[in-house]
Short mmCIF file of C-alpha atoms in Angstrom, two decimals:
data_model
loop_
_atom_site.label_atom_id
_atom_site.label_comp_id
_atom_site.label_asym_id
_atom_site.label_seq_id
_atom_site.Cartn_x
_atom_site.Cartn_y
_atom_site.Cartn_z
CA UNK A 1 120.77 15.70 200.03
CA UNK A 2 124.48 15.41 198.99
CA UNK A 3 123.68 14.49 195.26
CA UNK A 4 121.44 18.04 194.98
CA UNK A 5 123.95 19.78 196.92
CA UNK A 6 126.52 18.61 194.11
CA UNK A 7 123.51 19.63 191.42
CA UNK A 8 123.19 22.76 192.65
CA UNK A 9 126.85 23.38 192.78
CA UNK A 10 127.22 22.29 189.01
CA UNK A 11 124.55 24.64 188.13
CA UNK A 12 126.04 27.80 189.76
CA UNK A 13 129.36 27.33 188.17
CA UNK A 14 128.17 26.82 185.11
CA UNK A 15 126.58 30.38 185.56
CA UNK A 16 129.78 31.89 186.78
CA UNK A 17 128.36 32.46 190.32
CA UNK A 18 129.71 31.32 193.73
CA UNK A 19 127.19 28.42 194.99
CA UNK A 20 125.35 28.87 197.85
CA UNK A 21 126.61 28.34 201.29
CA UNK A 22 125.34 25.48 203.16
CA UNK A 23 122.98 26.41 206.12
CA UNK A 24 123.34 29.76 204.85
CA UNK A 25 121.53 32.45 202.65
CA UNK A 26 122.37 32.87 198.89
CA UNK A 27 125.29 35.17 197.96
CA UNK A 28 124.50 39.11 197.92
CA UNK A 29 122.95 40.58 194.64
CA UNK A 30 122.37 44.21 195.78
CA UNK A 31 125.36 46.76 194.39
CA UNK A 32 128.39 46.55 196.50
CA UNK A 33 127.86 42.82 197.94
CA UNK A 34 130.02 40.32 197.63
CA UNK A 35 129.67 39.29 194.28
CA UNK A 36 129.51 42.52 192.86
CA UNK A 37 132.73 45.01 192.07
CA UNK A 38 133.97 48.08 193.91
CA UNK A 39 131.80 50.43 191.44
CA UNK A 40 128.17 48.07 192.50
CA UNK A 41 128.35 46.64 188.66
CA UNK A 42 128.69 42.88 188.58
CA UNK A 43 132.38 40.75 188.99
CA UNK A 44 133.67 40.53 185.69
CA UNK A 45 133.18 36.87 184.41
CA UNK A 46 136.32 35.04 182.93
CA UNK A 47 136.16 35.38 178.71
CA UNK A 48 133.41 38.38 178.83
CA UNK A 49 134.20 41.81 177.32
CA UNK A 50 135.17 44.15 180.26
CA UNK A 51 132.60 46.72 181.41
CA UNK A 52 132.73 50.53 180.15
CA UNK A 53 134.25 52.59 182.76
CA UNK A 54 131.88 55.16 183.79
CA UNK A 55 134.60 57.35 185.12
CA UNK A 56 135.13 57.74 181.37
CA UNK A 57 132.55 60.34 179.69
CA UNK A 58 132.53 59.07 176.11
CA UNK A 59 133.39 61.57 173.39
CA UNK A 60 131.04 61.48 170.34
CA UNK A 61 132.26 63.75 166.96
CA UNK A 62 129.09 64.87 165.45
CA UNK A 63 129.24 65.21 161.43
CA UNK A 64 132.74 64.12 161.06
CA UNK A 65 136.39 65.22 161.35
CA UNK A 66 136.07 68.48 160.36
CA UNK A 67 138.73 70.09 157.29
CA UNK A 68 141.64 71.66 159.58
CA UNK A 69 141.70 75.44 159.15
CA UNK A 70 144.86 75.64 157.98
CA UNK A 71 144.34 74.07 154.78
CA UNK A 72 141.16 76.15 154.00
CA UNK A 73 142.93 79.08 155.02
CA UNK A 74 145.39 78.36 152.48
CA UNK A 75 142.96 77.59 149.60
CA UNK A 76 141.26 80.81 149.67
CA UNK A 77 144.58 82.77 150.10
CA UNK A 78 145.31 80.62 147.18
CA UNK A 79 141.93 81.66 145.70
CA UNK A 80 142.47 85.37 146.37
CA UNK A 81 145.82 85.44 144.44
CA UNK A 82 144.38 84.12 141.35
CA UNK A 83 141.71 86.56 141.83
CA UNK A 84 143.86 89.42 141.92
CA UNK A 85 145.66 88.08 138.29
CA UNK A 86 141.84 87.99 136.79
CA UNK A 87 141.13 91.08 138.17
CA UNK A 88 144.46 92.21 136.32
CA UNK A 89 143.42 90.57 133.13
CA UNK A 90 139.80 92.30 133.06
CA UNK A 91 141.96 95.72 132.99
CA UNK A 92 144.08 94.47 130.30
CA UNK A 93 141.38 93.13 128.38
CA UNK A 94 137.95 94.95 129.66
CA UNK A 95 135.86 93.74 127.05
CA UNK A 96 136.06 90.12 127.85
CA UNK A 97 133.28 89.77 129.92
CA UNK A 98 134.19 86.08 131.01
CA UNK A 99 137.35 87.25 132.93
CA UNK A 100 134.48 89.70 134.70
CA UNK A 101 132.48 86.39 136.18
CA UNK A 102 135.91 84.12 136.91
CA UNK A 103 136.17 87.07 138.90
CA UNK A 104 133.01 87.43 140.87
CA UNK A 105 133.26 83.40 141.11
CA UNK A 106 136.53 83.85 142.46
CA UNK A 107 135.82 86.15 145.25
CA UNK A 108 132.33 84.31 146.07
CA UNK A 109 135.11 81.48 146.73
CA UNK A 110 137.58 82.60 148.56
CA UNK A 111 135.49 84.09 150.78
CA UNK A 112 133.66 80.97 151.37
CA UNK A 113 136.84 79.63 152.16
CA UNK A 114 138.14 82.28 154.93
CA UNK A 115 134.83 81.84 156.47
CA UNK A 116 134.63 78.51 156.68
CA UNK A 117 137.82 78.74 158.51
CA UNK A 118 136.55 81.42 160.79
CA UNK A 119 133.90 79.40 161.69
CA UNK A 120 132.73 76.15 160.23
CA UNK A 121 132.24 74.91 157.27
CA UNK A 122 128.21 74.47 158.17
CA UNK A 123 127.87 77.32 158.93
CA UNK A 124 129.59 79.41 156.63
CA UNK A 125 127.77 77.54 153.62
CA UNK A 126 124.79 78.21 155.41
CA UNK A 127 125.35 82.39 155.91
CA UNK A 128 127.29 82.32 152.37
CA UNK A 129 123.73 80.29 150.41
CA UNK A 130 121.25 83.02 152.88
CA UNK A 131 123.12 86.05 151.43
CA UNK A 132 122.89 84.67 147.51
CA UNK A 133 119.09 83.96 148.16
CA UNK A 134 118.37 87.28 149.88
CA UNK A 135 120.17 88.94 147.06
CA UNK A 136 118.80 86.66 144.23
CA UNK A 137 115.37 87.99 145.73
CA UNK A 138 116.14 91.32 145.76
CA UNK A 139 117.51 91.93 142.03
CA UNK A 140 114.20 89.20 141.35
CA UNK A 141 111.92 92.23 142.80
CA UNK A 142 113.99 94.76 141.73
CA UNK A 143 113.53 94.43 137.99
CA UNK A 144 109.76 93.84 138.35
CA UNK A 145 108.69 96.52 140.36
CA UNK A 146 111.79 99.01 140.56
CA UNK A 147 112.17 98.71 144.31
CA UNK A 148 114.30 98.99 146.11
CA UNK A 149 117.28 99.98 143.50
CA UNK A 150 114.65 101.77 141.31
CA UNK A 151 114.11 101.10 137.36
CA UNK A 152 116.48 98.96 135.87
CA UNK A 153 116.51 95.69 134.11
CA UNK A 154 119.53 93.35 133.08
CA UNK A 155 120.75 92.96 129.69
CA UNK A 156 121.14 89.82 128.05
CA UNK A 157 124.73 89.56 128.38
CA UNK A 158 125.53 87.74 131.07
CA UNK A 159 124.51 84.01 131.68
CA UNK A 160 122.87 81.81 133.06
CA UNK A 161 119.88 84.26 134.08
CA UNK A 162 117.30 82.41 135.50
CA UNK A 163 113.99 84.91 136.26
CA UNK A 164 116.09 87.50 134.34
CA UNK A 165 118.90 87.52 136.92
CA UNK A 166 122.52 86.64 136.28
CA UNK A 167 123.77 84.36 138.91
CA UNK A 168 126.90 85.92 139.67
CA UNK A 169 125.20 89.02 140.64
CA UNK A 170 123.64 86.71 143.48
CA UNK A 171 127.40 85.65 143.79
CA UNK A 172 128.77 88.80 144.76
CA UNK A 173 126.34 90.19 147.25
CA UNK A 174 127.39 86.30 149.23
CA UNK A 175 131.38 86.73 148.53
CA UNK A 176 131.15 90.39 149.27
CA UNK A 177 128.64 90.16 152.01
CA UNK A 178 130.73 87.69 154.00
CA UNK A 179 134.04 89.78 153.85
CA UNK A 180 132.07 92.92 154.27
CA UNK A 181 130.68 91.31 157.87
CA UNK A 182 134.30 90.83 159.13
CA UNK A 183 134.80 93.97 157.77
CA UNK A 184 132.45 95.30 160.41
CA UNK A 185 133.09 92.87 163.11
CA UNK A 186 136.87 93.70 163.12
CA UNK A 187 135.68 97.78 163.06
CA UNK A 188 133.30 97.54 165.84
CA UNK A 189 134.96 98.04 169.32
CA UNK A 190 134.91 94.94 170.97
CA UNK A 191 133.32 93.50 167.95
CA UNK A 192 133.80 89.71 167.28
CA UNK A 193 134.38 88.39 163.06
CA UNK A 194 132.46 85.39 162.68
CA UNK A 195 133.38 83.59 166.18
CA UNK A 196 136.93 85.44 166.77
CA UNK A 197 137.18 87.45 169.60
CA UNK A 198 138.48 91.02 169.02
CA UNK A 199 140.39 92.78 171.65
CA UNK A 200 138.31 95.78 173.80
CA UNK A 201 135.97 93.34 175.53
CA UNK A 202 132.18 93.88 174.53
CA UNK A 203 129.81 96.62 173.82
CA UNK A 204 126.61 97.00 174.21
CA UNK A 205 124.18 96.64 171.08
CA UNK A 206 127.45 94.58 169.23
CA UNK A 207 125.43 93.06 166.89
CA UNK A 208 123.19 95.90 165.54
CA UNK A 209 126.57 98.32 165.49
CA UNK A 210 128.20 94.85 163.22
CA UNK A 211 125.11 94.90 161.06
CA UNK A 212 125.09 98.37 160.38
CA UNK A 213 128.60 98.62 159.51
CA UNK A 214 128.47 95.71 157.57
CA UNK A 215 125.25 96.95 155.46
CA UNK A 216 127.51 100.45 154.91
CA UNK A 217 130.99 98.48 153.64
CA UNK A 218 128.75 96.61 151.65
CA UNK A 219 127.13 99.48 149.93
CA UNK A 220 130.65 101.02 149.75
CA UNK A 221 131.81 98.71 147.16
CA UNK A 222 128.55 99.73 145.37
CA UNK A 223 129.88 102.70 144.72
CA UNK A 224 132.76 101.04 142.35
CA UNK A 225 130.20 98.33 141.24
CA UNK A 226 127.41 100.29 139.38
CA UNK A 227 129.51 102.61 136.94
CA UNK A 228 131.66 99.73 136.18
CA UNK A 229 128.98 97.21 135.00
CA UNK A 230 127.24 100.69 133.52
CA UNK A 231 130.12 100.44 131.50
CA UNK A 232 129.78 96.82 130.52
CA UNK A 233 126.73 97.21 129.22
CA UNK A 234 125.54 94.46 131.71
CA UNK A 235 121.89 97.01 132.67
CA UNK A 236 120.31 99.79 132.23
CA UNK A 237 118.56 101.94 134.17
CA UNK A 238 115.35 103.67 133.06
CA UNK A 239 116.59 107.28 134.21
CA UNK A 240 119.67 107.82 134.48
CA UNK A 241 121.06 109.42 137.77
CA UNK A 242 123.75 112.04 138.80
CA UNK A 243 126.51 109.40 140.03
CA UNK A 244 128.02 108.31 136.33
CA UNK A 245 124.25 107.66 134.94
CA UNK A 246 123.47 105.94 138.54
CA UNK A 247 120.12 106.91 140.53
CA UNK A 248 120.85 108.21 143.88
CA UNK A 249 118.18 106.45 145.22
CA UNK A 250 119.98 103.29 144.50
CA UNK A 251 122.55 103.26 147.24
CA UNK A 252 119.58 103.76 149.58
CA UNK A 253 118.05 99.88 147.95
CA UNK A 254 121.77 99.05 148.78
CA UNK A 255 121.95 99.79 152.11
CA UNK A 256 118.22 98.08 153.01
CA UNK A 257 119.44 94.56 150.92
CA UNK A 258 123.02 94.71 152.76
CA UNK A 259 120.98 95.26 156.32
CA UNK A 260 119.15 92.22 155.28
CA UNK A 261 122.54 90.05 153.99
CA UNK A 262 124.44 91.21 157.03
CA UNK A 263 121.17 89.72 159.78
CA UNK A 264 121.20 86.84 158.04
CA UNK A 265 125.03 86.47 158.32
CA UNK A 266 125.33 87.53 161.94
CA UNK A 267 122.20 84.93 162.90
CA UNK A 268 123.75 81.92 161.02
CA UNK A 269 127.68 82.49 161.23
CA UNK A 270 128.11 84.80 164.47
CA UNK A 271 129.20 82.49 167.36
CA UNK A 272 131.63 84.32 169.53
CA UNK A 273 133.82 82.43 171.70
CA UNK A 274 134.41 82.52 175.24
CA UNK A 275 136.94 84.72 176.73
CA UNK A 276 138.51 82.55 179.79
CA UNK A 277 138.73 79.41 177.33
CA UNK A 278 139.00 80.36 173.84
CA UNK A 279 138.06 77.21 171.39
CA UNK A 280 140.52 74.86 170.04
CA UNK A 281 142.00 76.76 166.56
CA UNK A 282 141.28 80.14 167.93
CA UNK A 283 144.49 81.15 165.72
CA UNK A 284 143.06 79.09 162.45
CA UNK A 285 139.90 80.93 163.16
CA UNK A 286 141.66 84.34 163.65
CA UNK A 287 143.53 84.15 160.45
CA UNK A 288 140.14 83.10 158.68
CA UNK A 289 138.54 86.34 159.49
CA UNK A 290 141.58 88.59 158.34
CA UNK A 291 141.24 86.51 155.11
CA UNK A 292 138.00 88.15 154.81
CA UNK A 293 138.90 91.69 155.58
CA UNK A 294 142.40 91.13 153.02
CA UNK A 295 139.68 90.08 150.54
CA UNK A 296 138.31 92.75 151.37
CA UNK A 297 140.79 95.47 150.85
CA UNK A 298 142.22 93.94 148.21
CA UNK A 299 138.93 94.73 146.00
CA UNK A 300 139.15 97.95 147.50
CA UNK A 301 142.86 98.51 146.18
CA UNK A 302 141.76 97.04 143.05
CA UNK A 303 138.84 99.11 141.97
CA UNK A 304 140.81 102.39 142.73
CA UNK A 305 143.47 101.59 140.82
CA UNK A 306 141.48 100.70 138.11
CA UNK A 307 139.32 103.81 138.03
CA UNK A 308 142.19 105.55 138.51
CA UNK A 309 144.53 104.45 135.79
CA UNK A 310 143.85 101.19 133.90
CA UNK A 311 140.12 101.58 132.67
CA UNK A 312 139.72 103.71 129.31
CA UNK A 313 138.76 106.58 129.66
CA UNK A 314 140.26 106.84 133.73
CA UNK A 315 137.45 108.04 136.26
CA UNK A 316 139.11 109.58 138.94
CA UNK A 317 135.29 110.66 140.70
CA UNK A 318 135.04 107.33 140.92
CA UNK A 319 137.82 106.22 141.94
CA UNK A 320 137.91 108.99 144.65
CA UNK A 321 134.50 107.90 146.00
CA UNK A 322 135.12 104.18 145.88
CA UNK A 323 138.29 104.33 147.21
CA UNK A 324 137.36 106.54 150.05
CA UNK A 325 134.39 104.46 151.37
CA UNK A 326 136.13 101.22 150.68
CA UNK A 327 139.22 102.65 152.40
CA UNK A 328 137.97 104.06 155.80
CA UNK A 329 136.04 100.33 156.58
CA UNK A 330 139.38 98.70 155.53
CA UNK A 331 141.19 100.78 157.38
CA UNK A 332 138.91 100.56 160.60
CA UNK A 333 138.60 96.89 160.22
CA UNK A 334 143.11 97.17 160.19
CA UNK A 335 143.03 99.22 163.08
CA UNK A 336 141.00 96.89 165.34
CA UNK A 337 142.67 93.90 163.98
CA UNK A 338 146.44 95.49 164.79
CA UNK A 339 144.75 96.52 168.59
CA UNK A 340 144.28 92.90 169.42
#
């Protein structure tokens, strides 16, 4: 009896247990006996690795460290100011039609940029690539059937021009159609620009009222657009129309495409934050979105002054028109971003 006592002793240290009592039952294994810890886990045995604390939820990063906002903020302010210089150039020297896309890639770019500090960088890419393809499409339609612009077709001037569409058209309606969304968002009362909450609370019907303005400051910069790449030589349209050689009917397409760019923009890259507990770089996110509307208003500025003085011969009905649409949405979007 003694020697399997002694055995049986021998076997439960070797397994890190307490041996059994004699006369008596075996040690406790339910949770909170005596071989067990304060939490019901098992004691901790001498040389294993300690057990996870429960108490402690662990914190999983999904994708990665994301790129902090400050230094995407700063490349497309960085972006915008070299922008502004081509844009300068293309005055100086209007028939070099290379300055003309550095400048649409330029914008496309910097906007990408702002947004992807305003929100993410997922989701930017994602609303920035669903406004080039639904504006790809549309010029892709357009030239084939004349709707919804009307009858025009591309000349071959500008390249590459895959299905008989230049790619930086697609460009611009993604740079454009991002900055024209904050546009909107910032106008709207109690709008939000691409997850940054604007003072006034909400309203009802936000996102319809931030699509709708966003599909009109869109189509506003259409009005400097057309007669300037009329001028190029970059299309032609089958019948001319009263607005510099531009069909009427044209800012009507516009304003359908730019519904379409601005609901695919709101669905992918509209996330607004919570009031009580605003998300960690609310202020990198804030300055992201008034990138966008600068961007914004610095085309704006741009194309009036242009019209106005630098192009040969000057167009001041252009520049009036441009630079009145373009204006008030700047000038909204300002006044709700100052009200904050």
């Amino acid at each position: 009896m003694e020697r399997w006592e002694t055995a049986e002793k021998r076997e439960a240290e070797a397994d890190g247990r307490p041996p059994a009592r004699r006369g008596g039952r075996p040690p406790s294994r339910r949770p909170g006996g005596p071989d067990h810890g304060a939490a019901g886990g098992p004691s901790p045995v001498p040389g294993a690795p300690e057990p996870p604390d429960a108490s402690r939820p662990t914190l999983r990063r999904r994708g990665g460290p994301r790129p902090p906002r400050w230094w995407l903020n700063a490349g497309g302010a960085v972006l915008l100011g070299v922008m502004v210089a081509a844009q300068i150039a293309t005055g100086l020297r209007p028939d070099d039609l290379r300055l003309t896309t550095v400048v649409v890639v330029l914008v496309a770019a910097s906007a990408l940029a702002f947004a992807s500090a305003a929100t993410t960088p997922r989701r930017a890419a994602g609303a920035f690539g669903a406004a080039v393809a639904a504006g790809y499409a549309a010029e892709w339609i357009g030239t084939r059937t004349g709707l919804p612009f009307g009858d025009y077709h591309y000349t071959d001037v500008l390249w590459p021009r895959p299905g008989g569409v230049p790619l930086i058209v697609a460009l611009a309606w993604g740079g454009m159609g991002l900055a024209a969304h904050a546009v909107a968002a910032r106008a709207v009362p109690g709008g939000t620009a691409l997850g940054g909450t604007v003072f006034g609370g909400t309203v009802p019907y936000g996102a319809v009222a931030r699509v709708c303005a966003g599909a009109v400051a869109l189509t506003a910069w259409d009005l400097f657009l057309d007669p300037q790449m009329l001028r190029l030589g970059l299309w032609v349209w089958a019948e001319p129309g009263p607005y510099r050689g531009v069909p009427l009917g044209n800012f009507a397409g516009w304003l359908l495409v730019s519904l379409l760019v601005m609901t695919l923009i709101e669905r992918i890259a509209h996330h607004p934050a919570p009031a009580a507990a605003p998300r960690r770089g609310a202020v990198g996110g804030q300055a992201g979105a008034t990138g966008l509307v600068a961007l914004y208003t610095v085309m704006a500025v741009m194309e009036t002054i242009g019209f106005a003085v630098v192009f040969r011969p000057p167009d001041p009905l252009v520049a009036a028109a441009g630079g009145v649409a373009m204006g008030t949405c700047a000038l909204l979007a300002w006044r709700g971003t100052w009200r904050r």
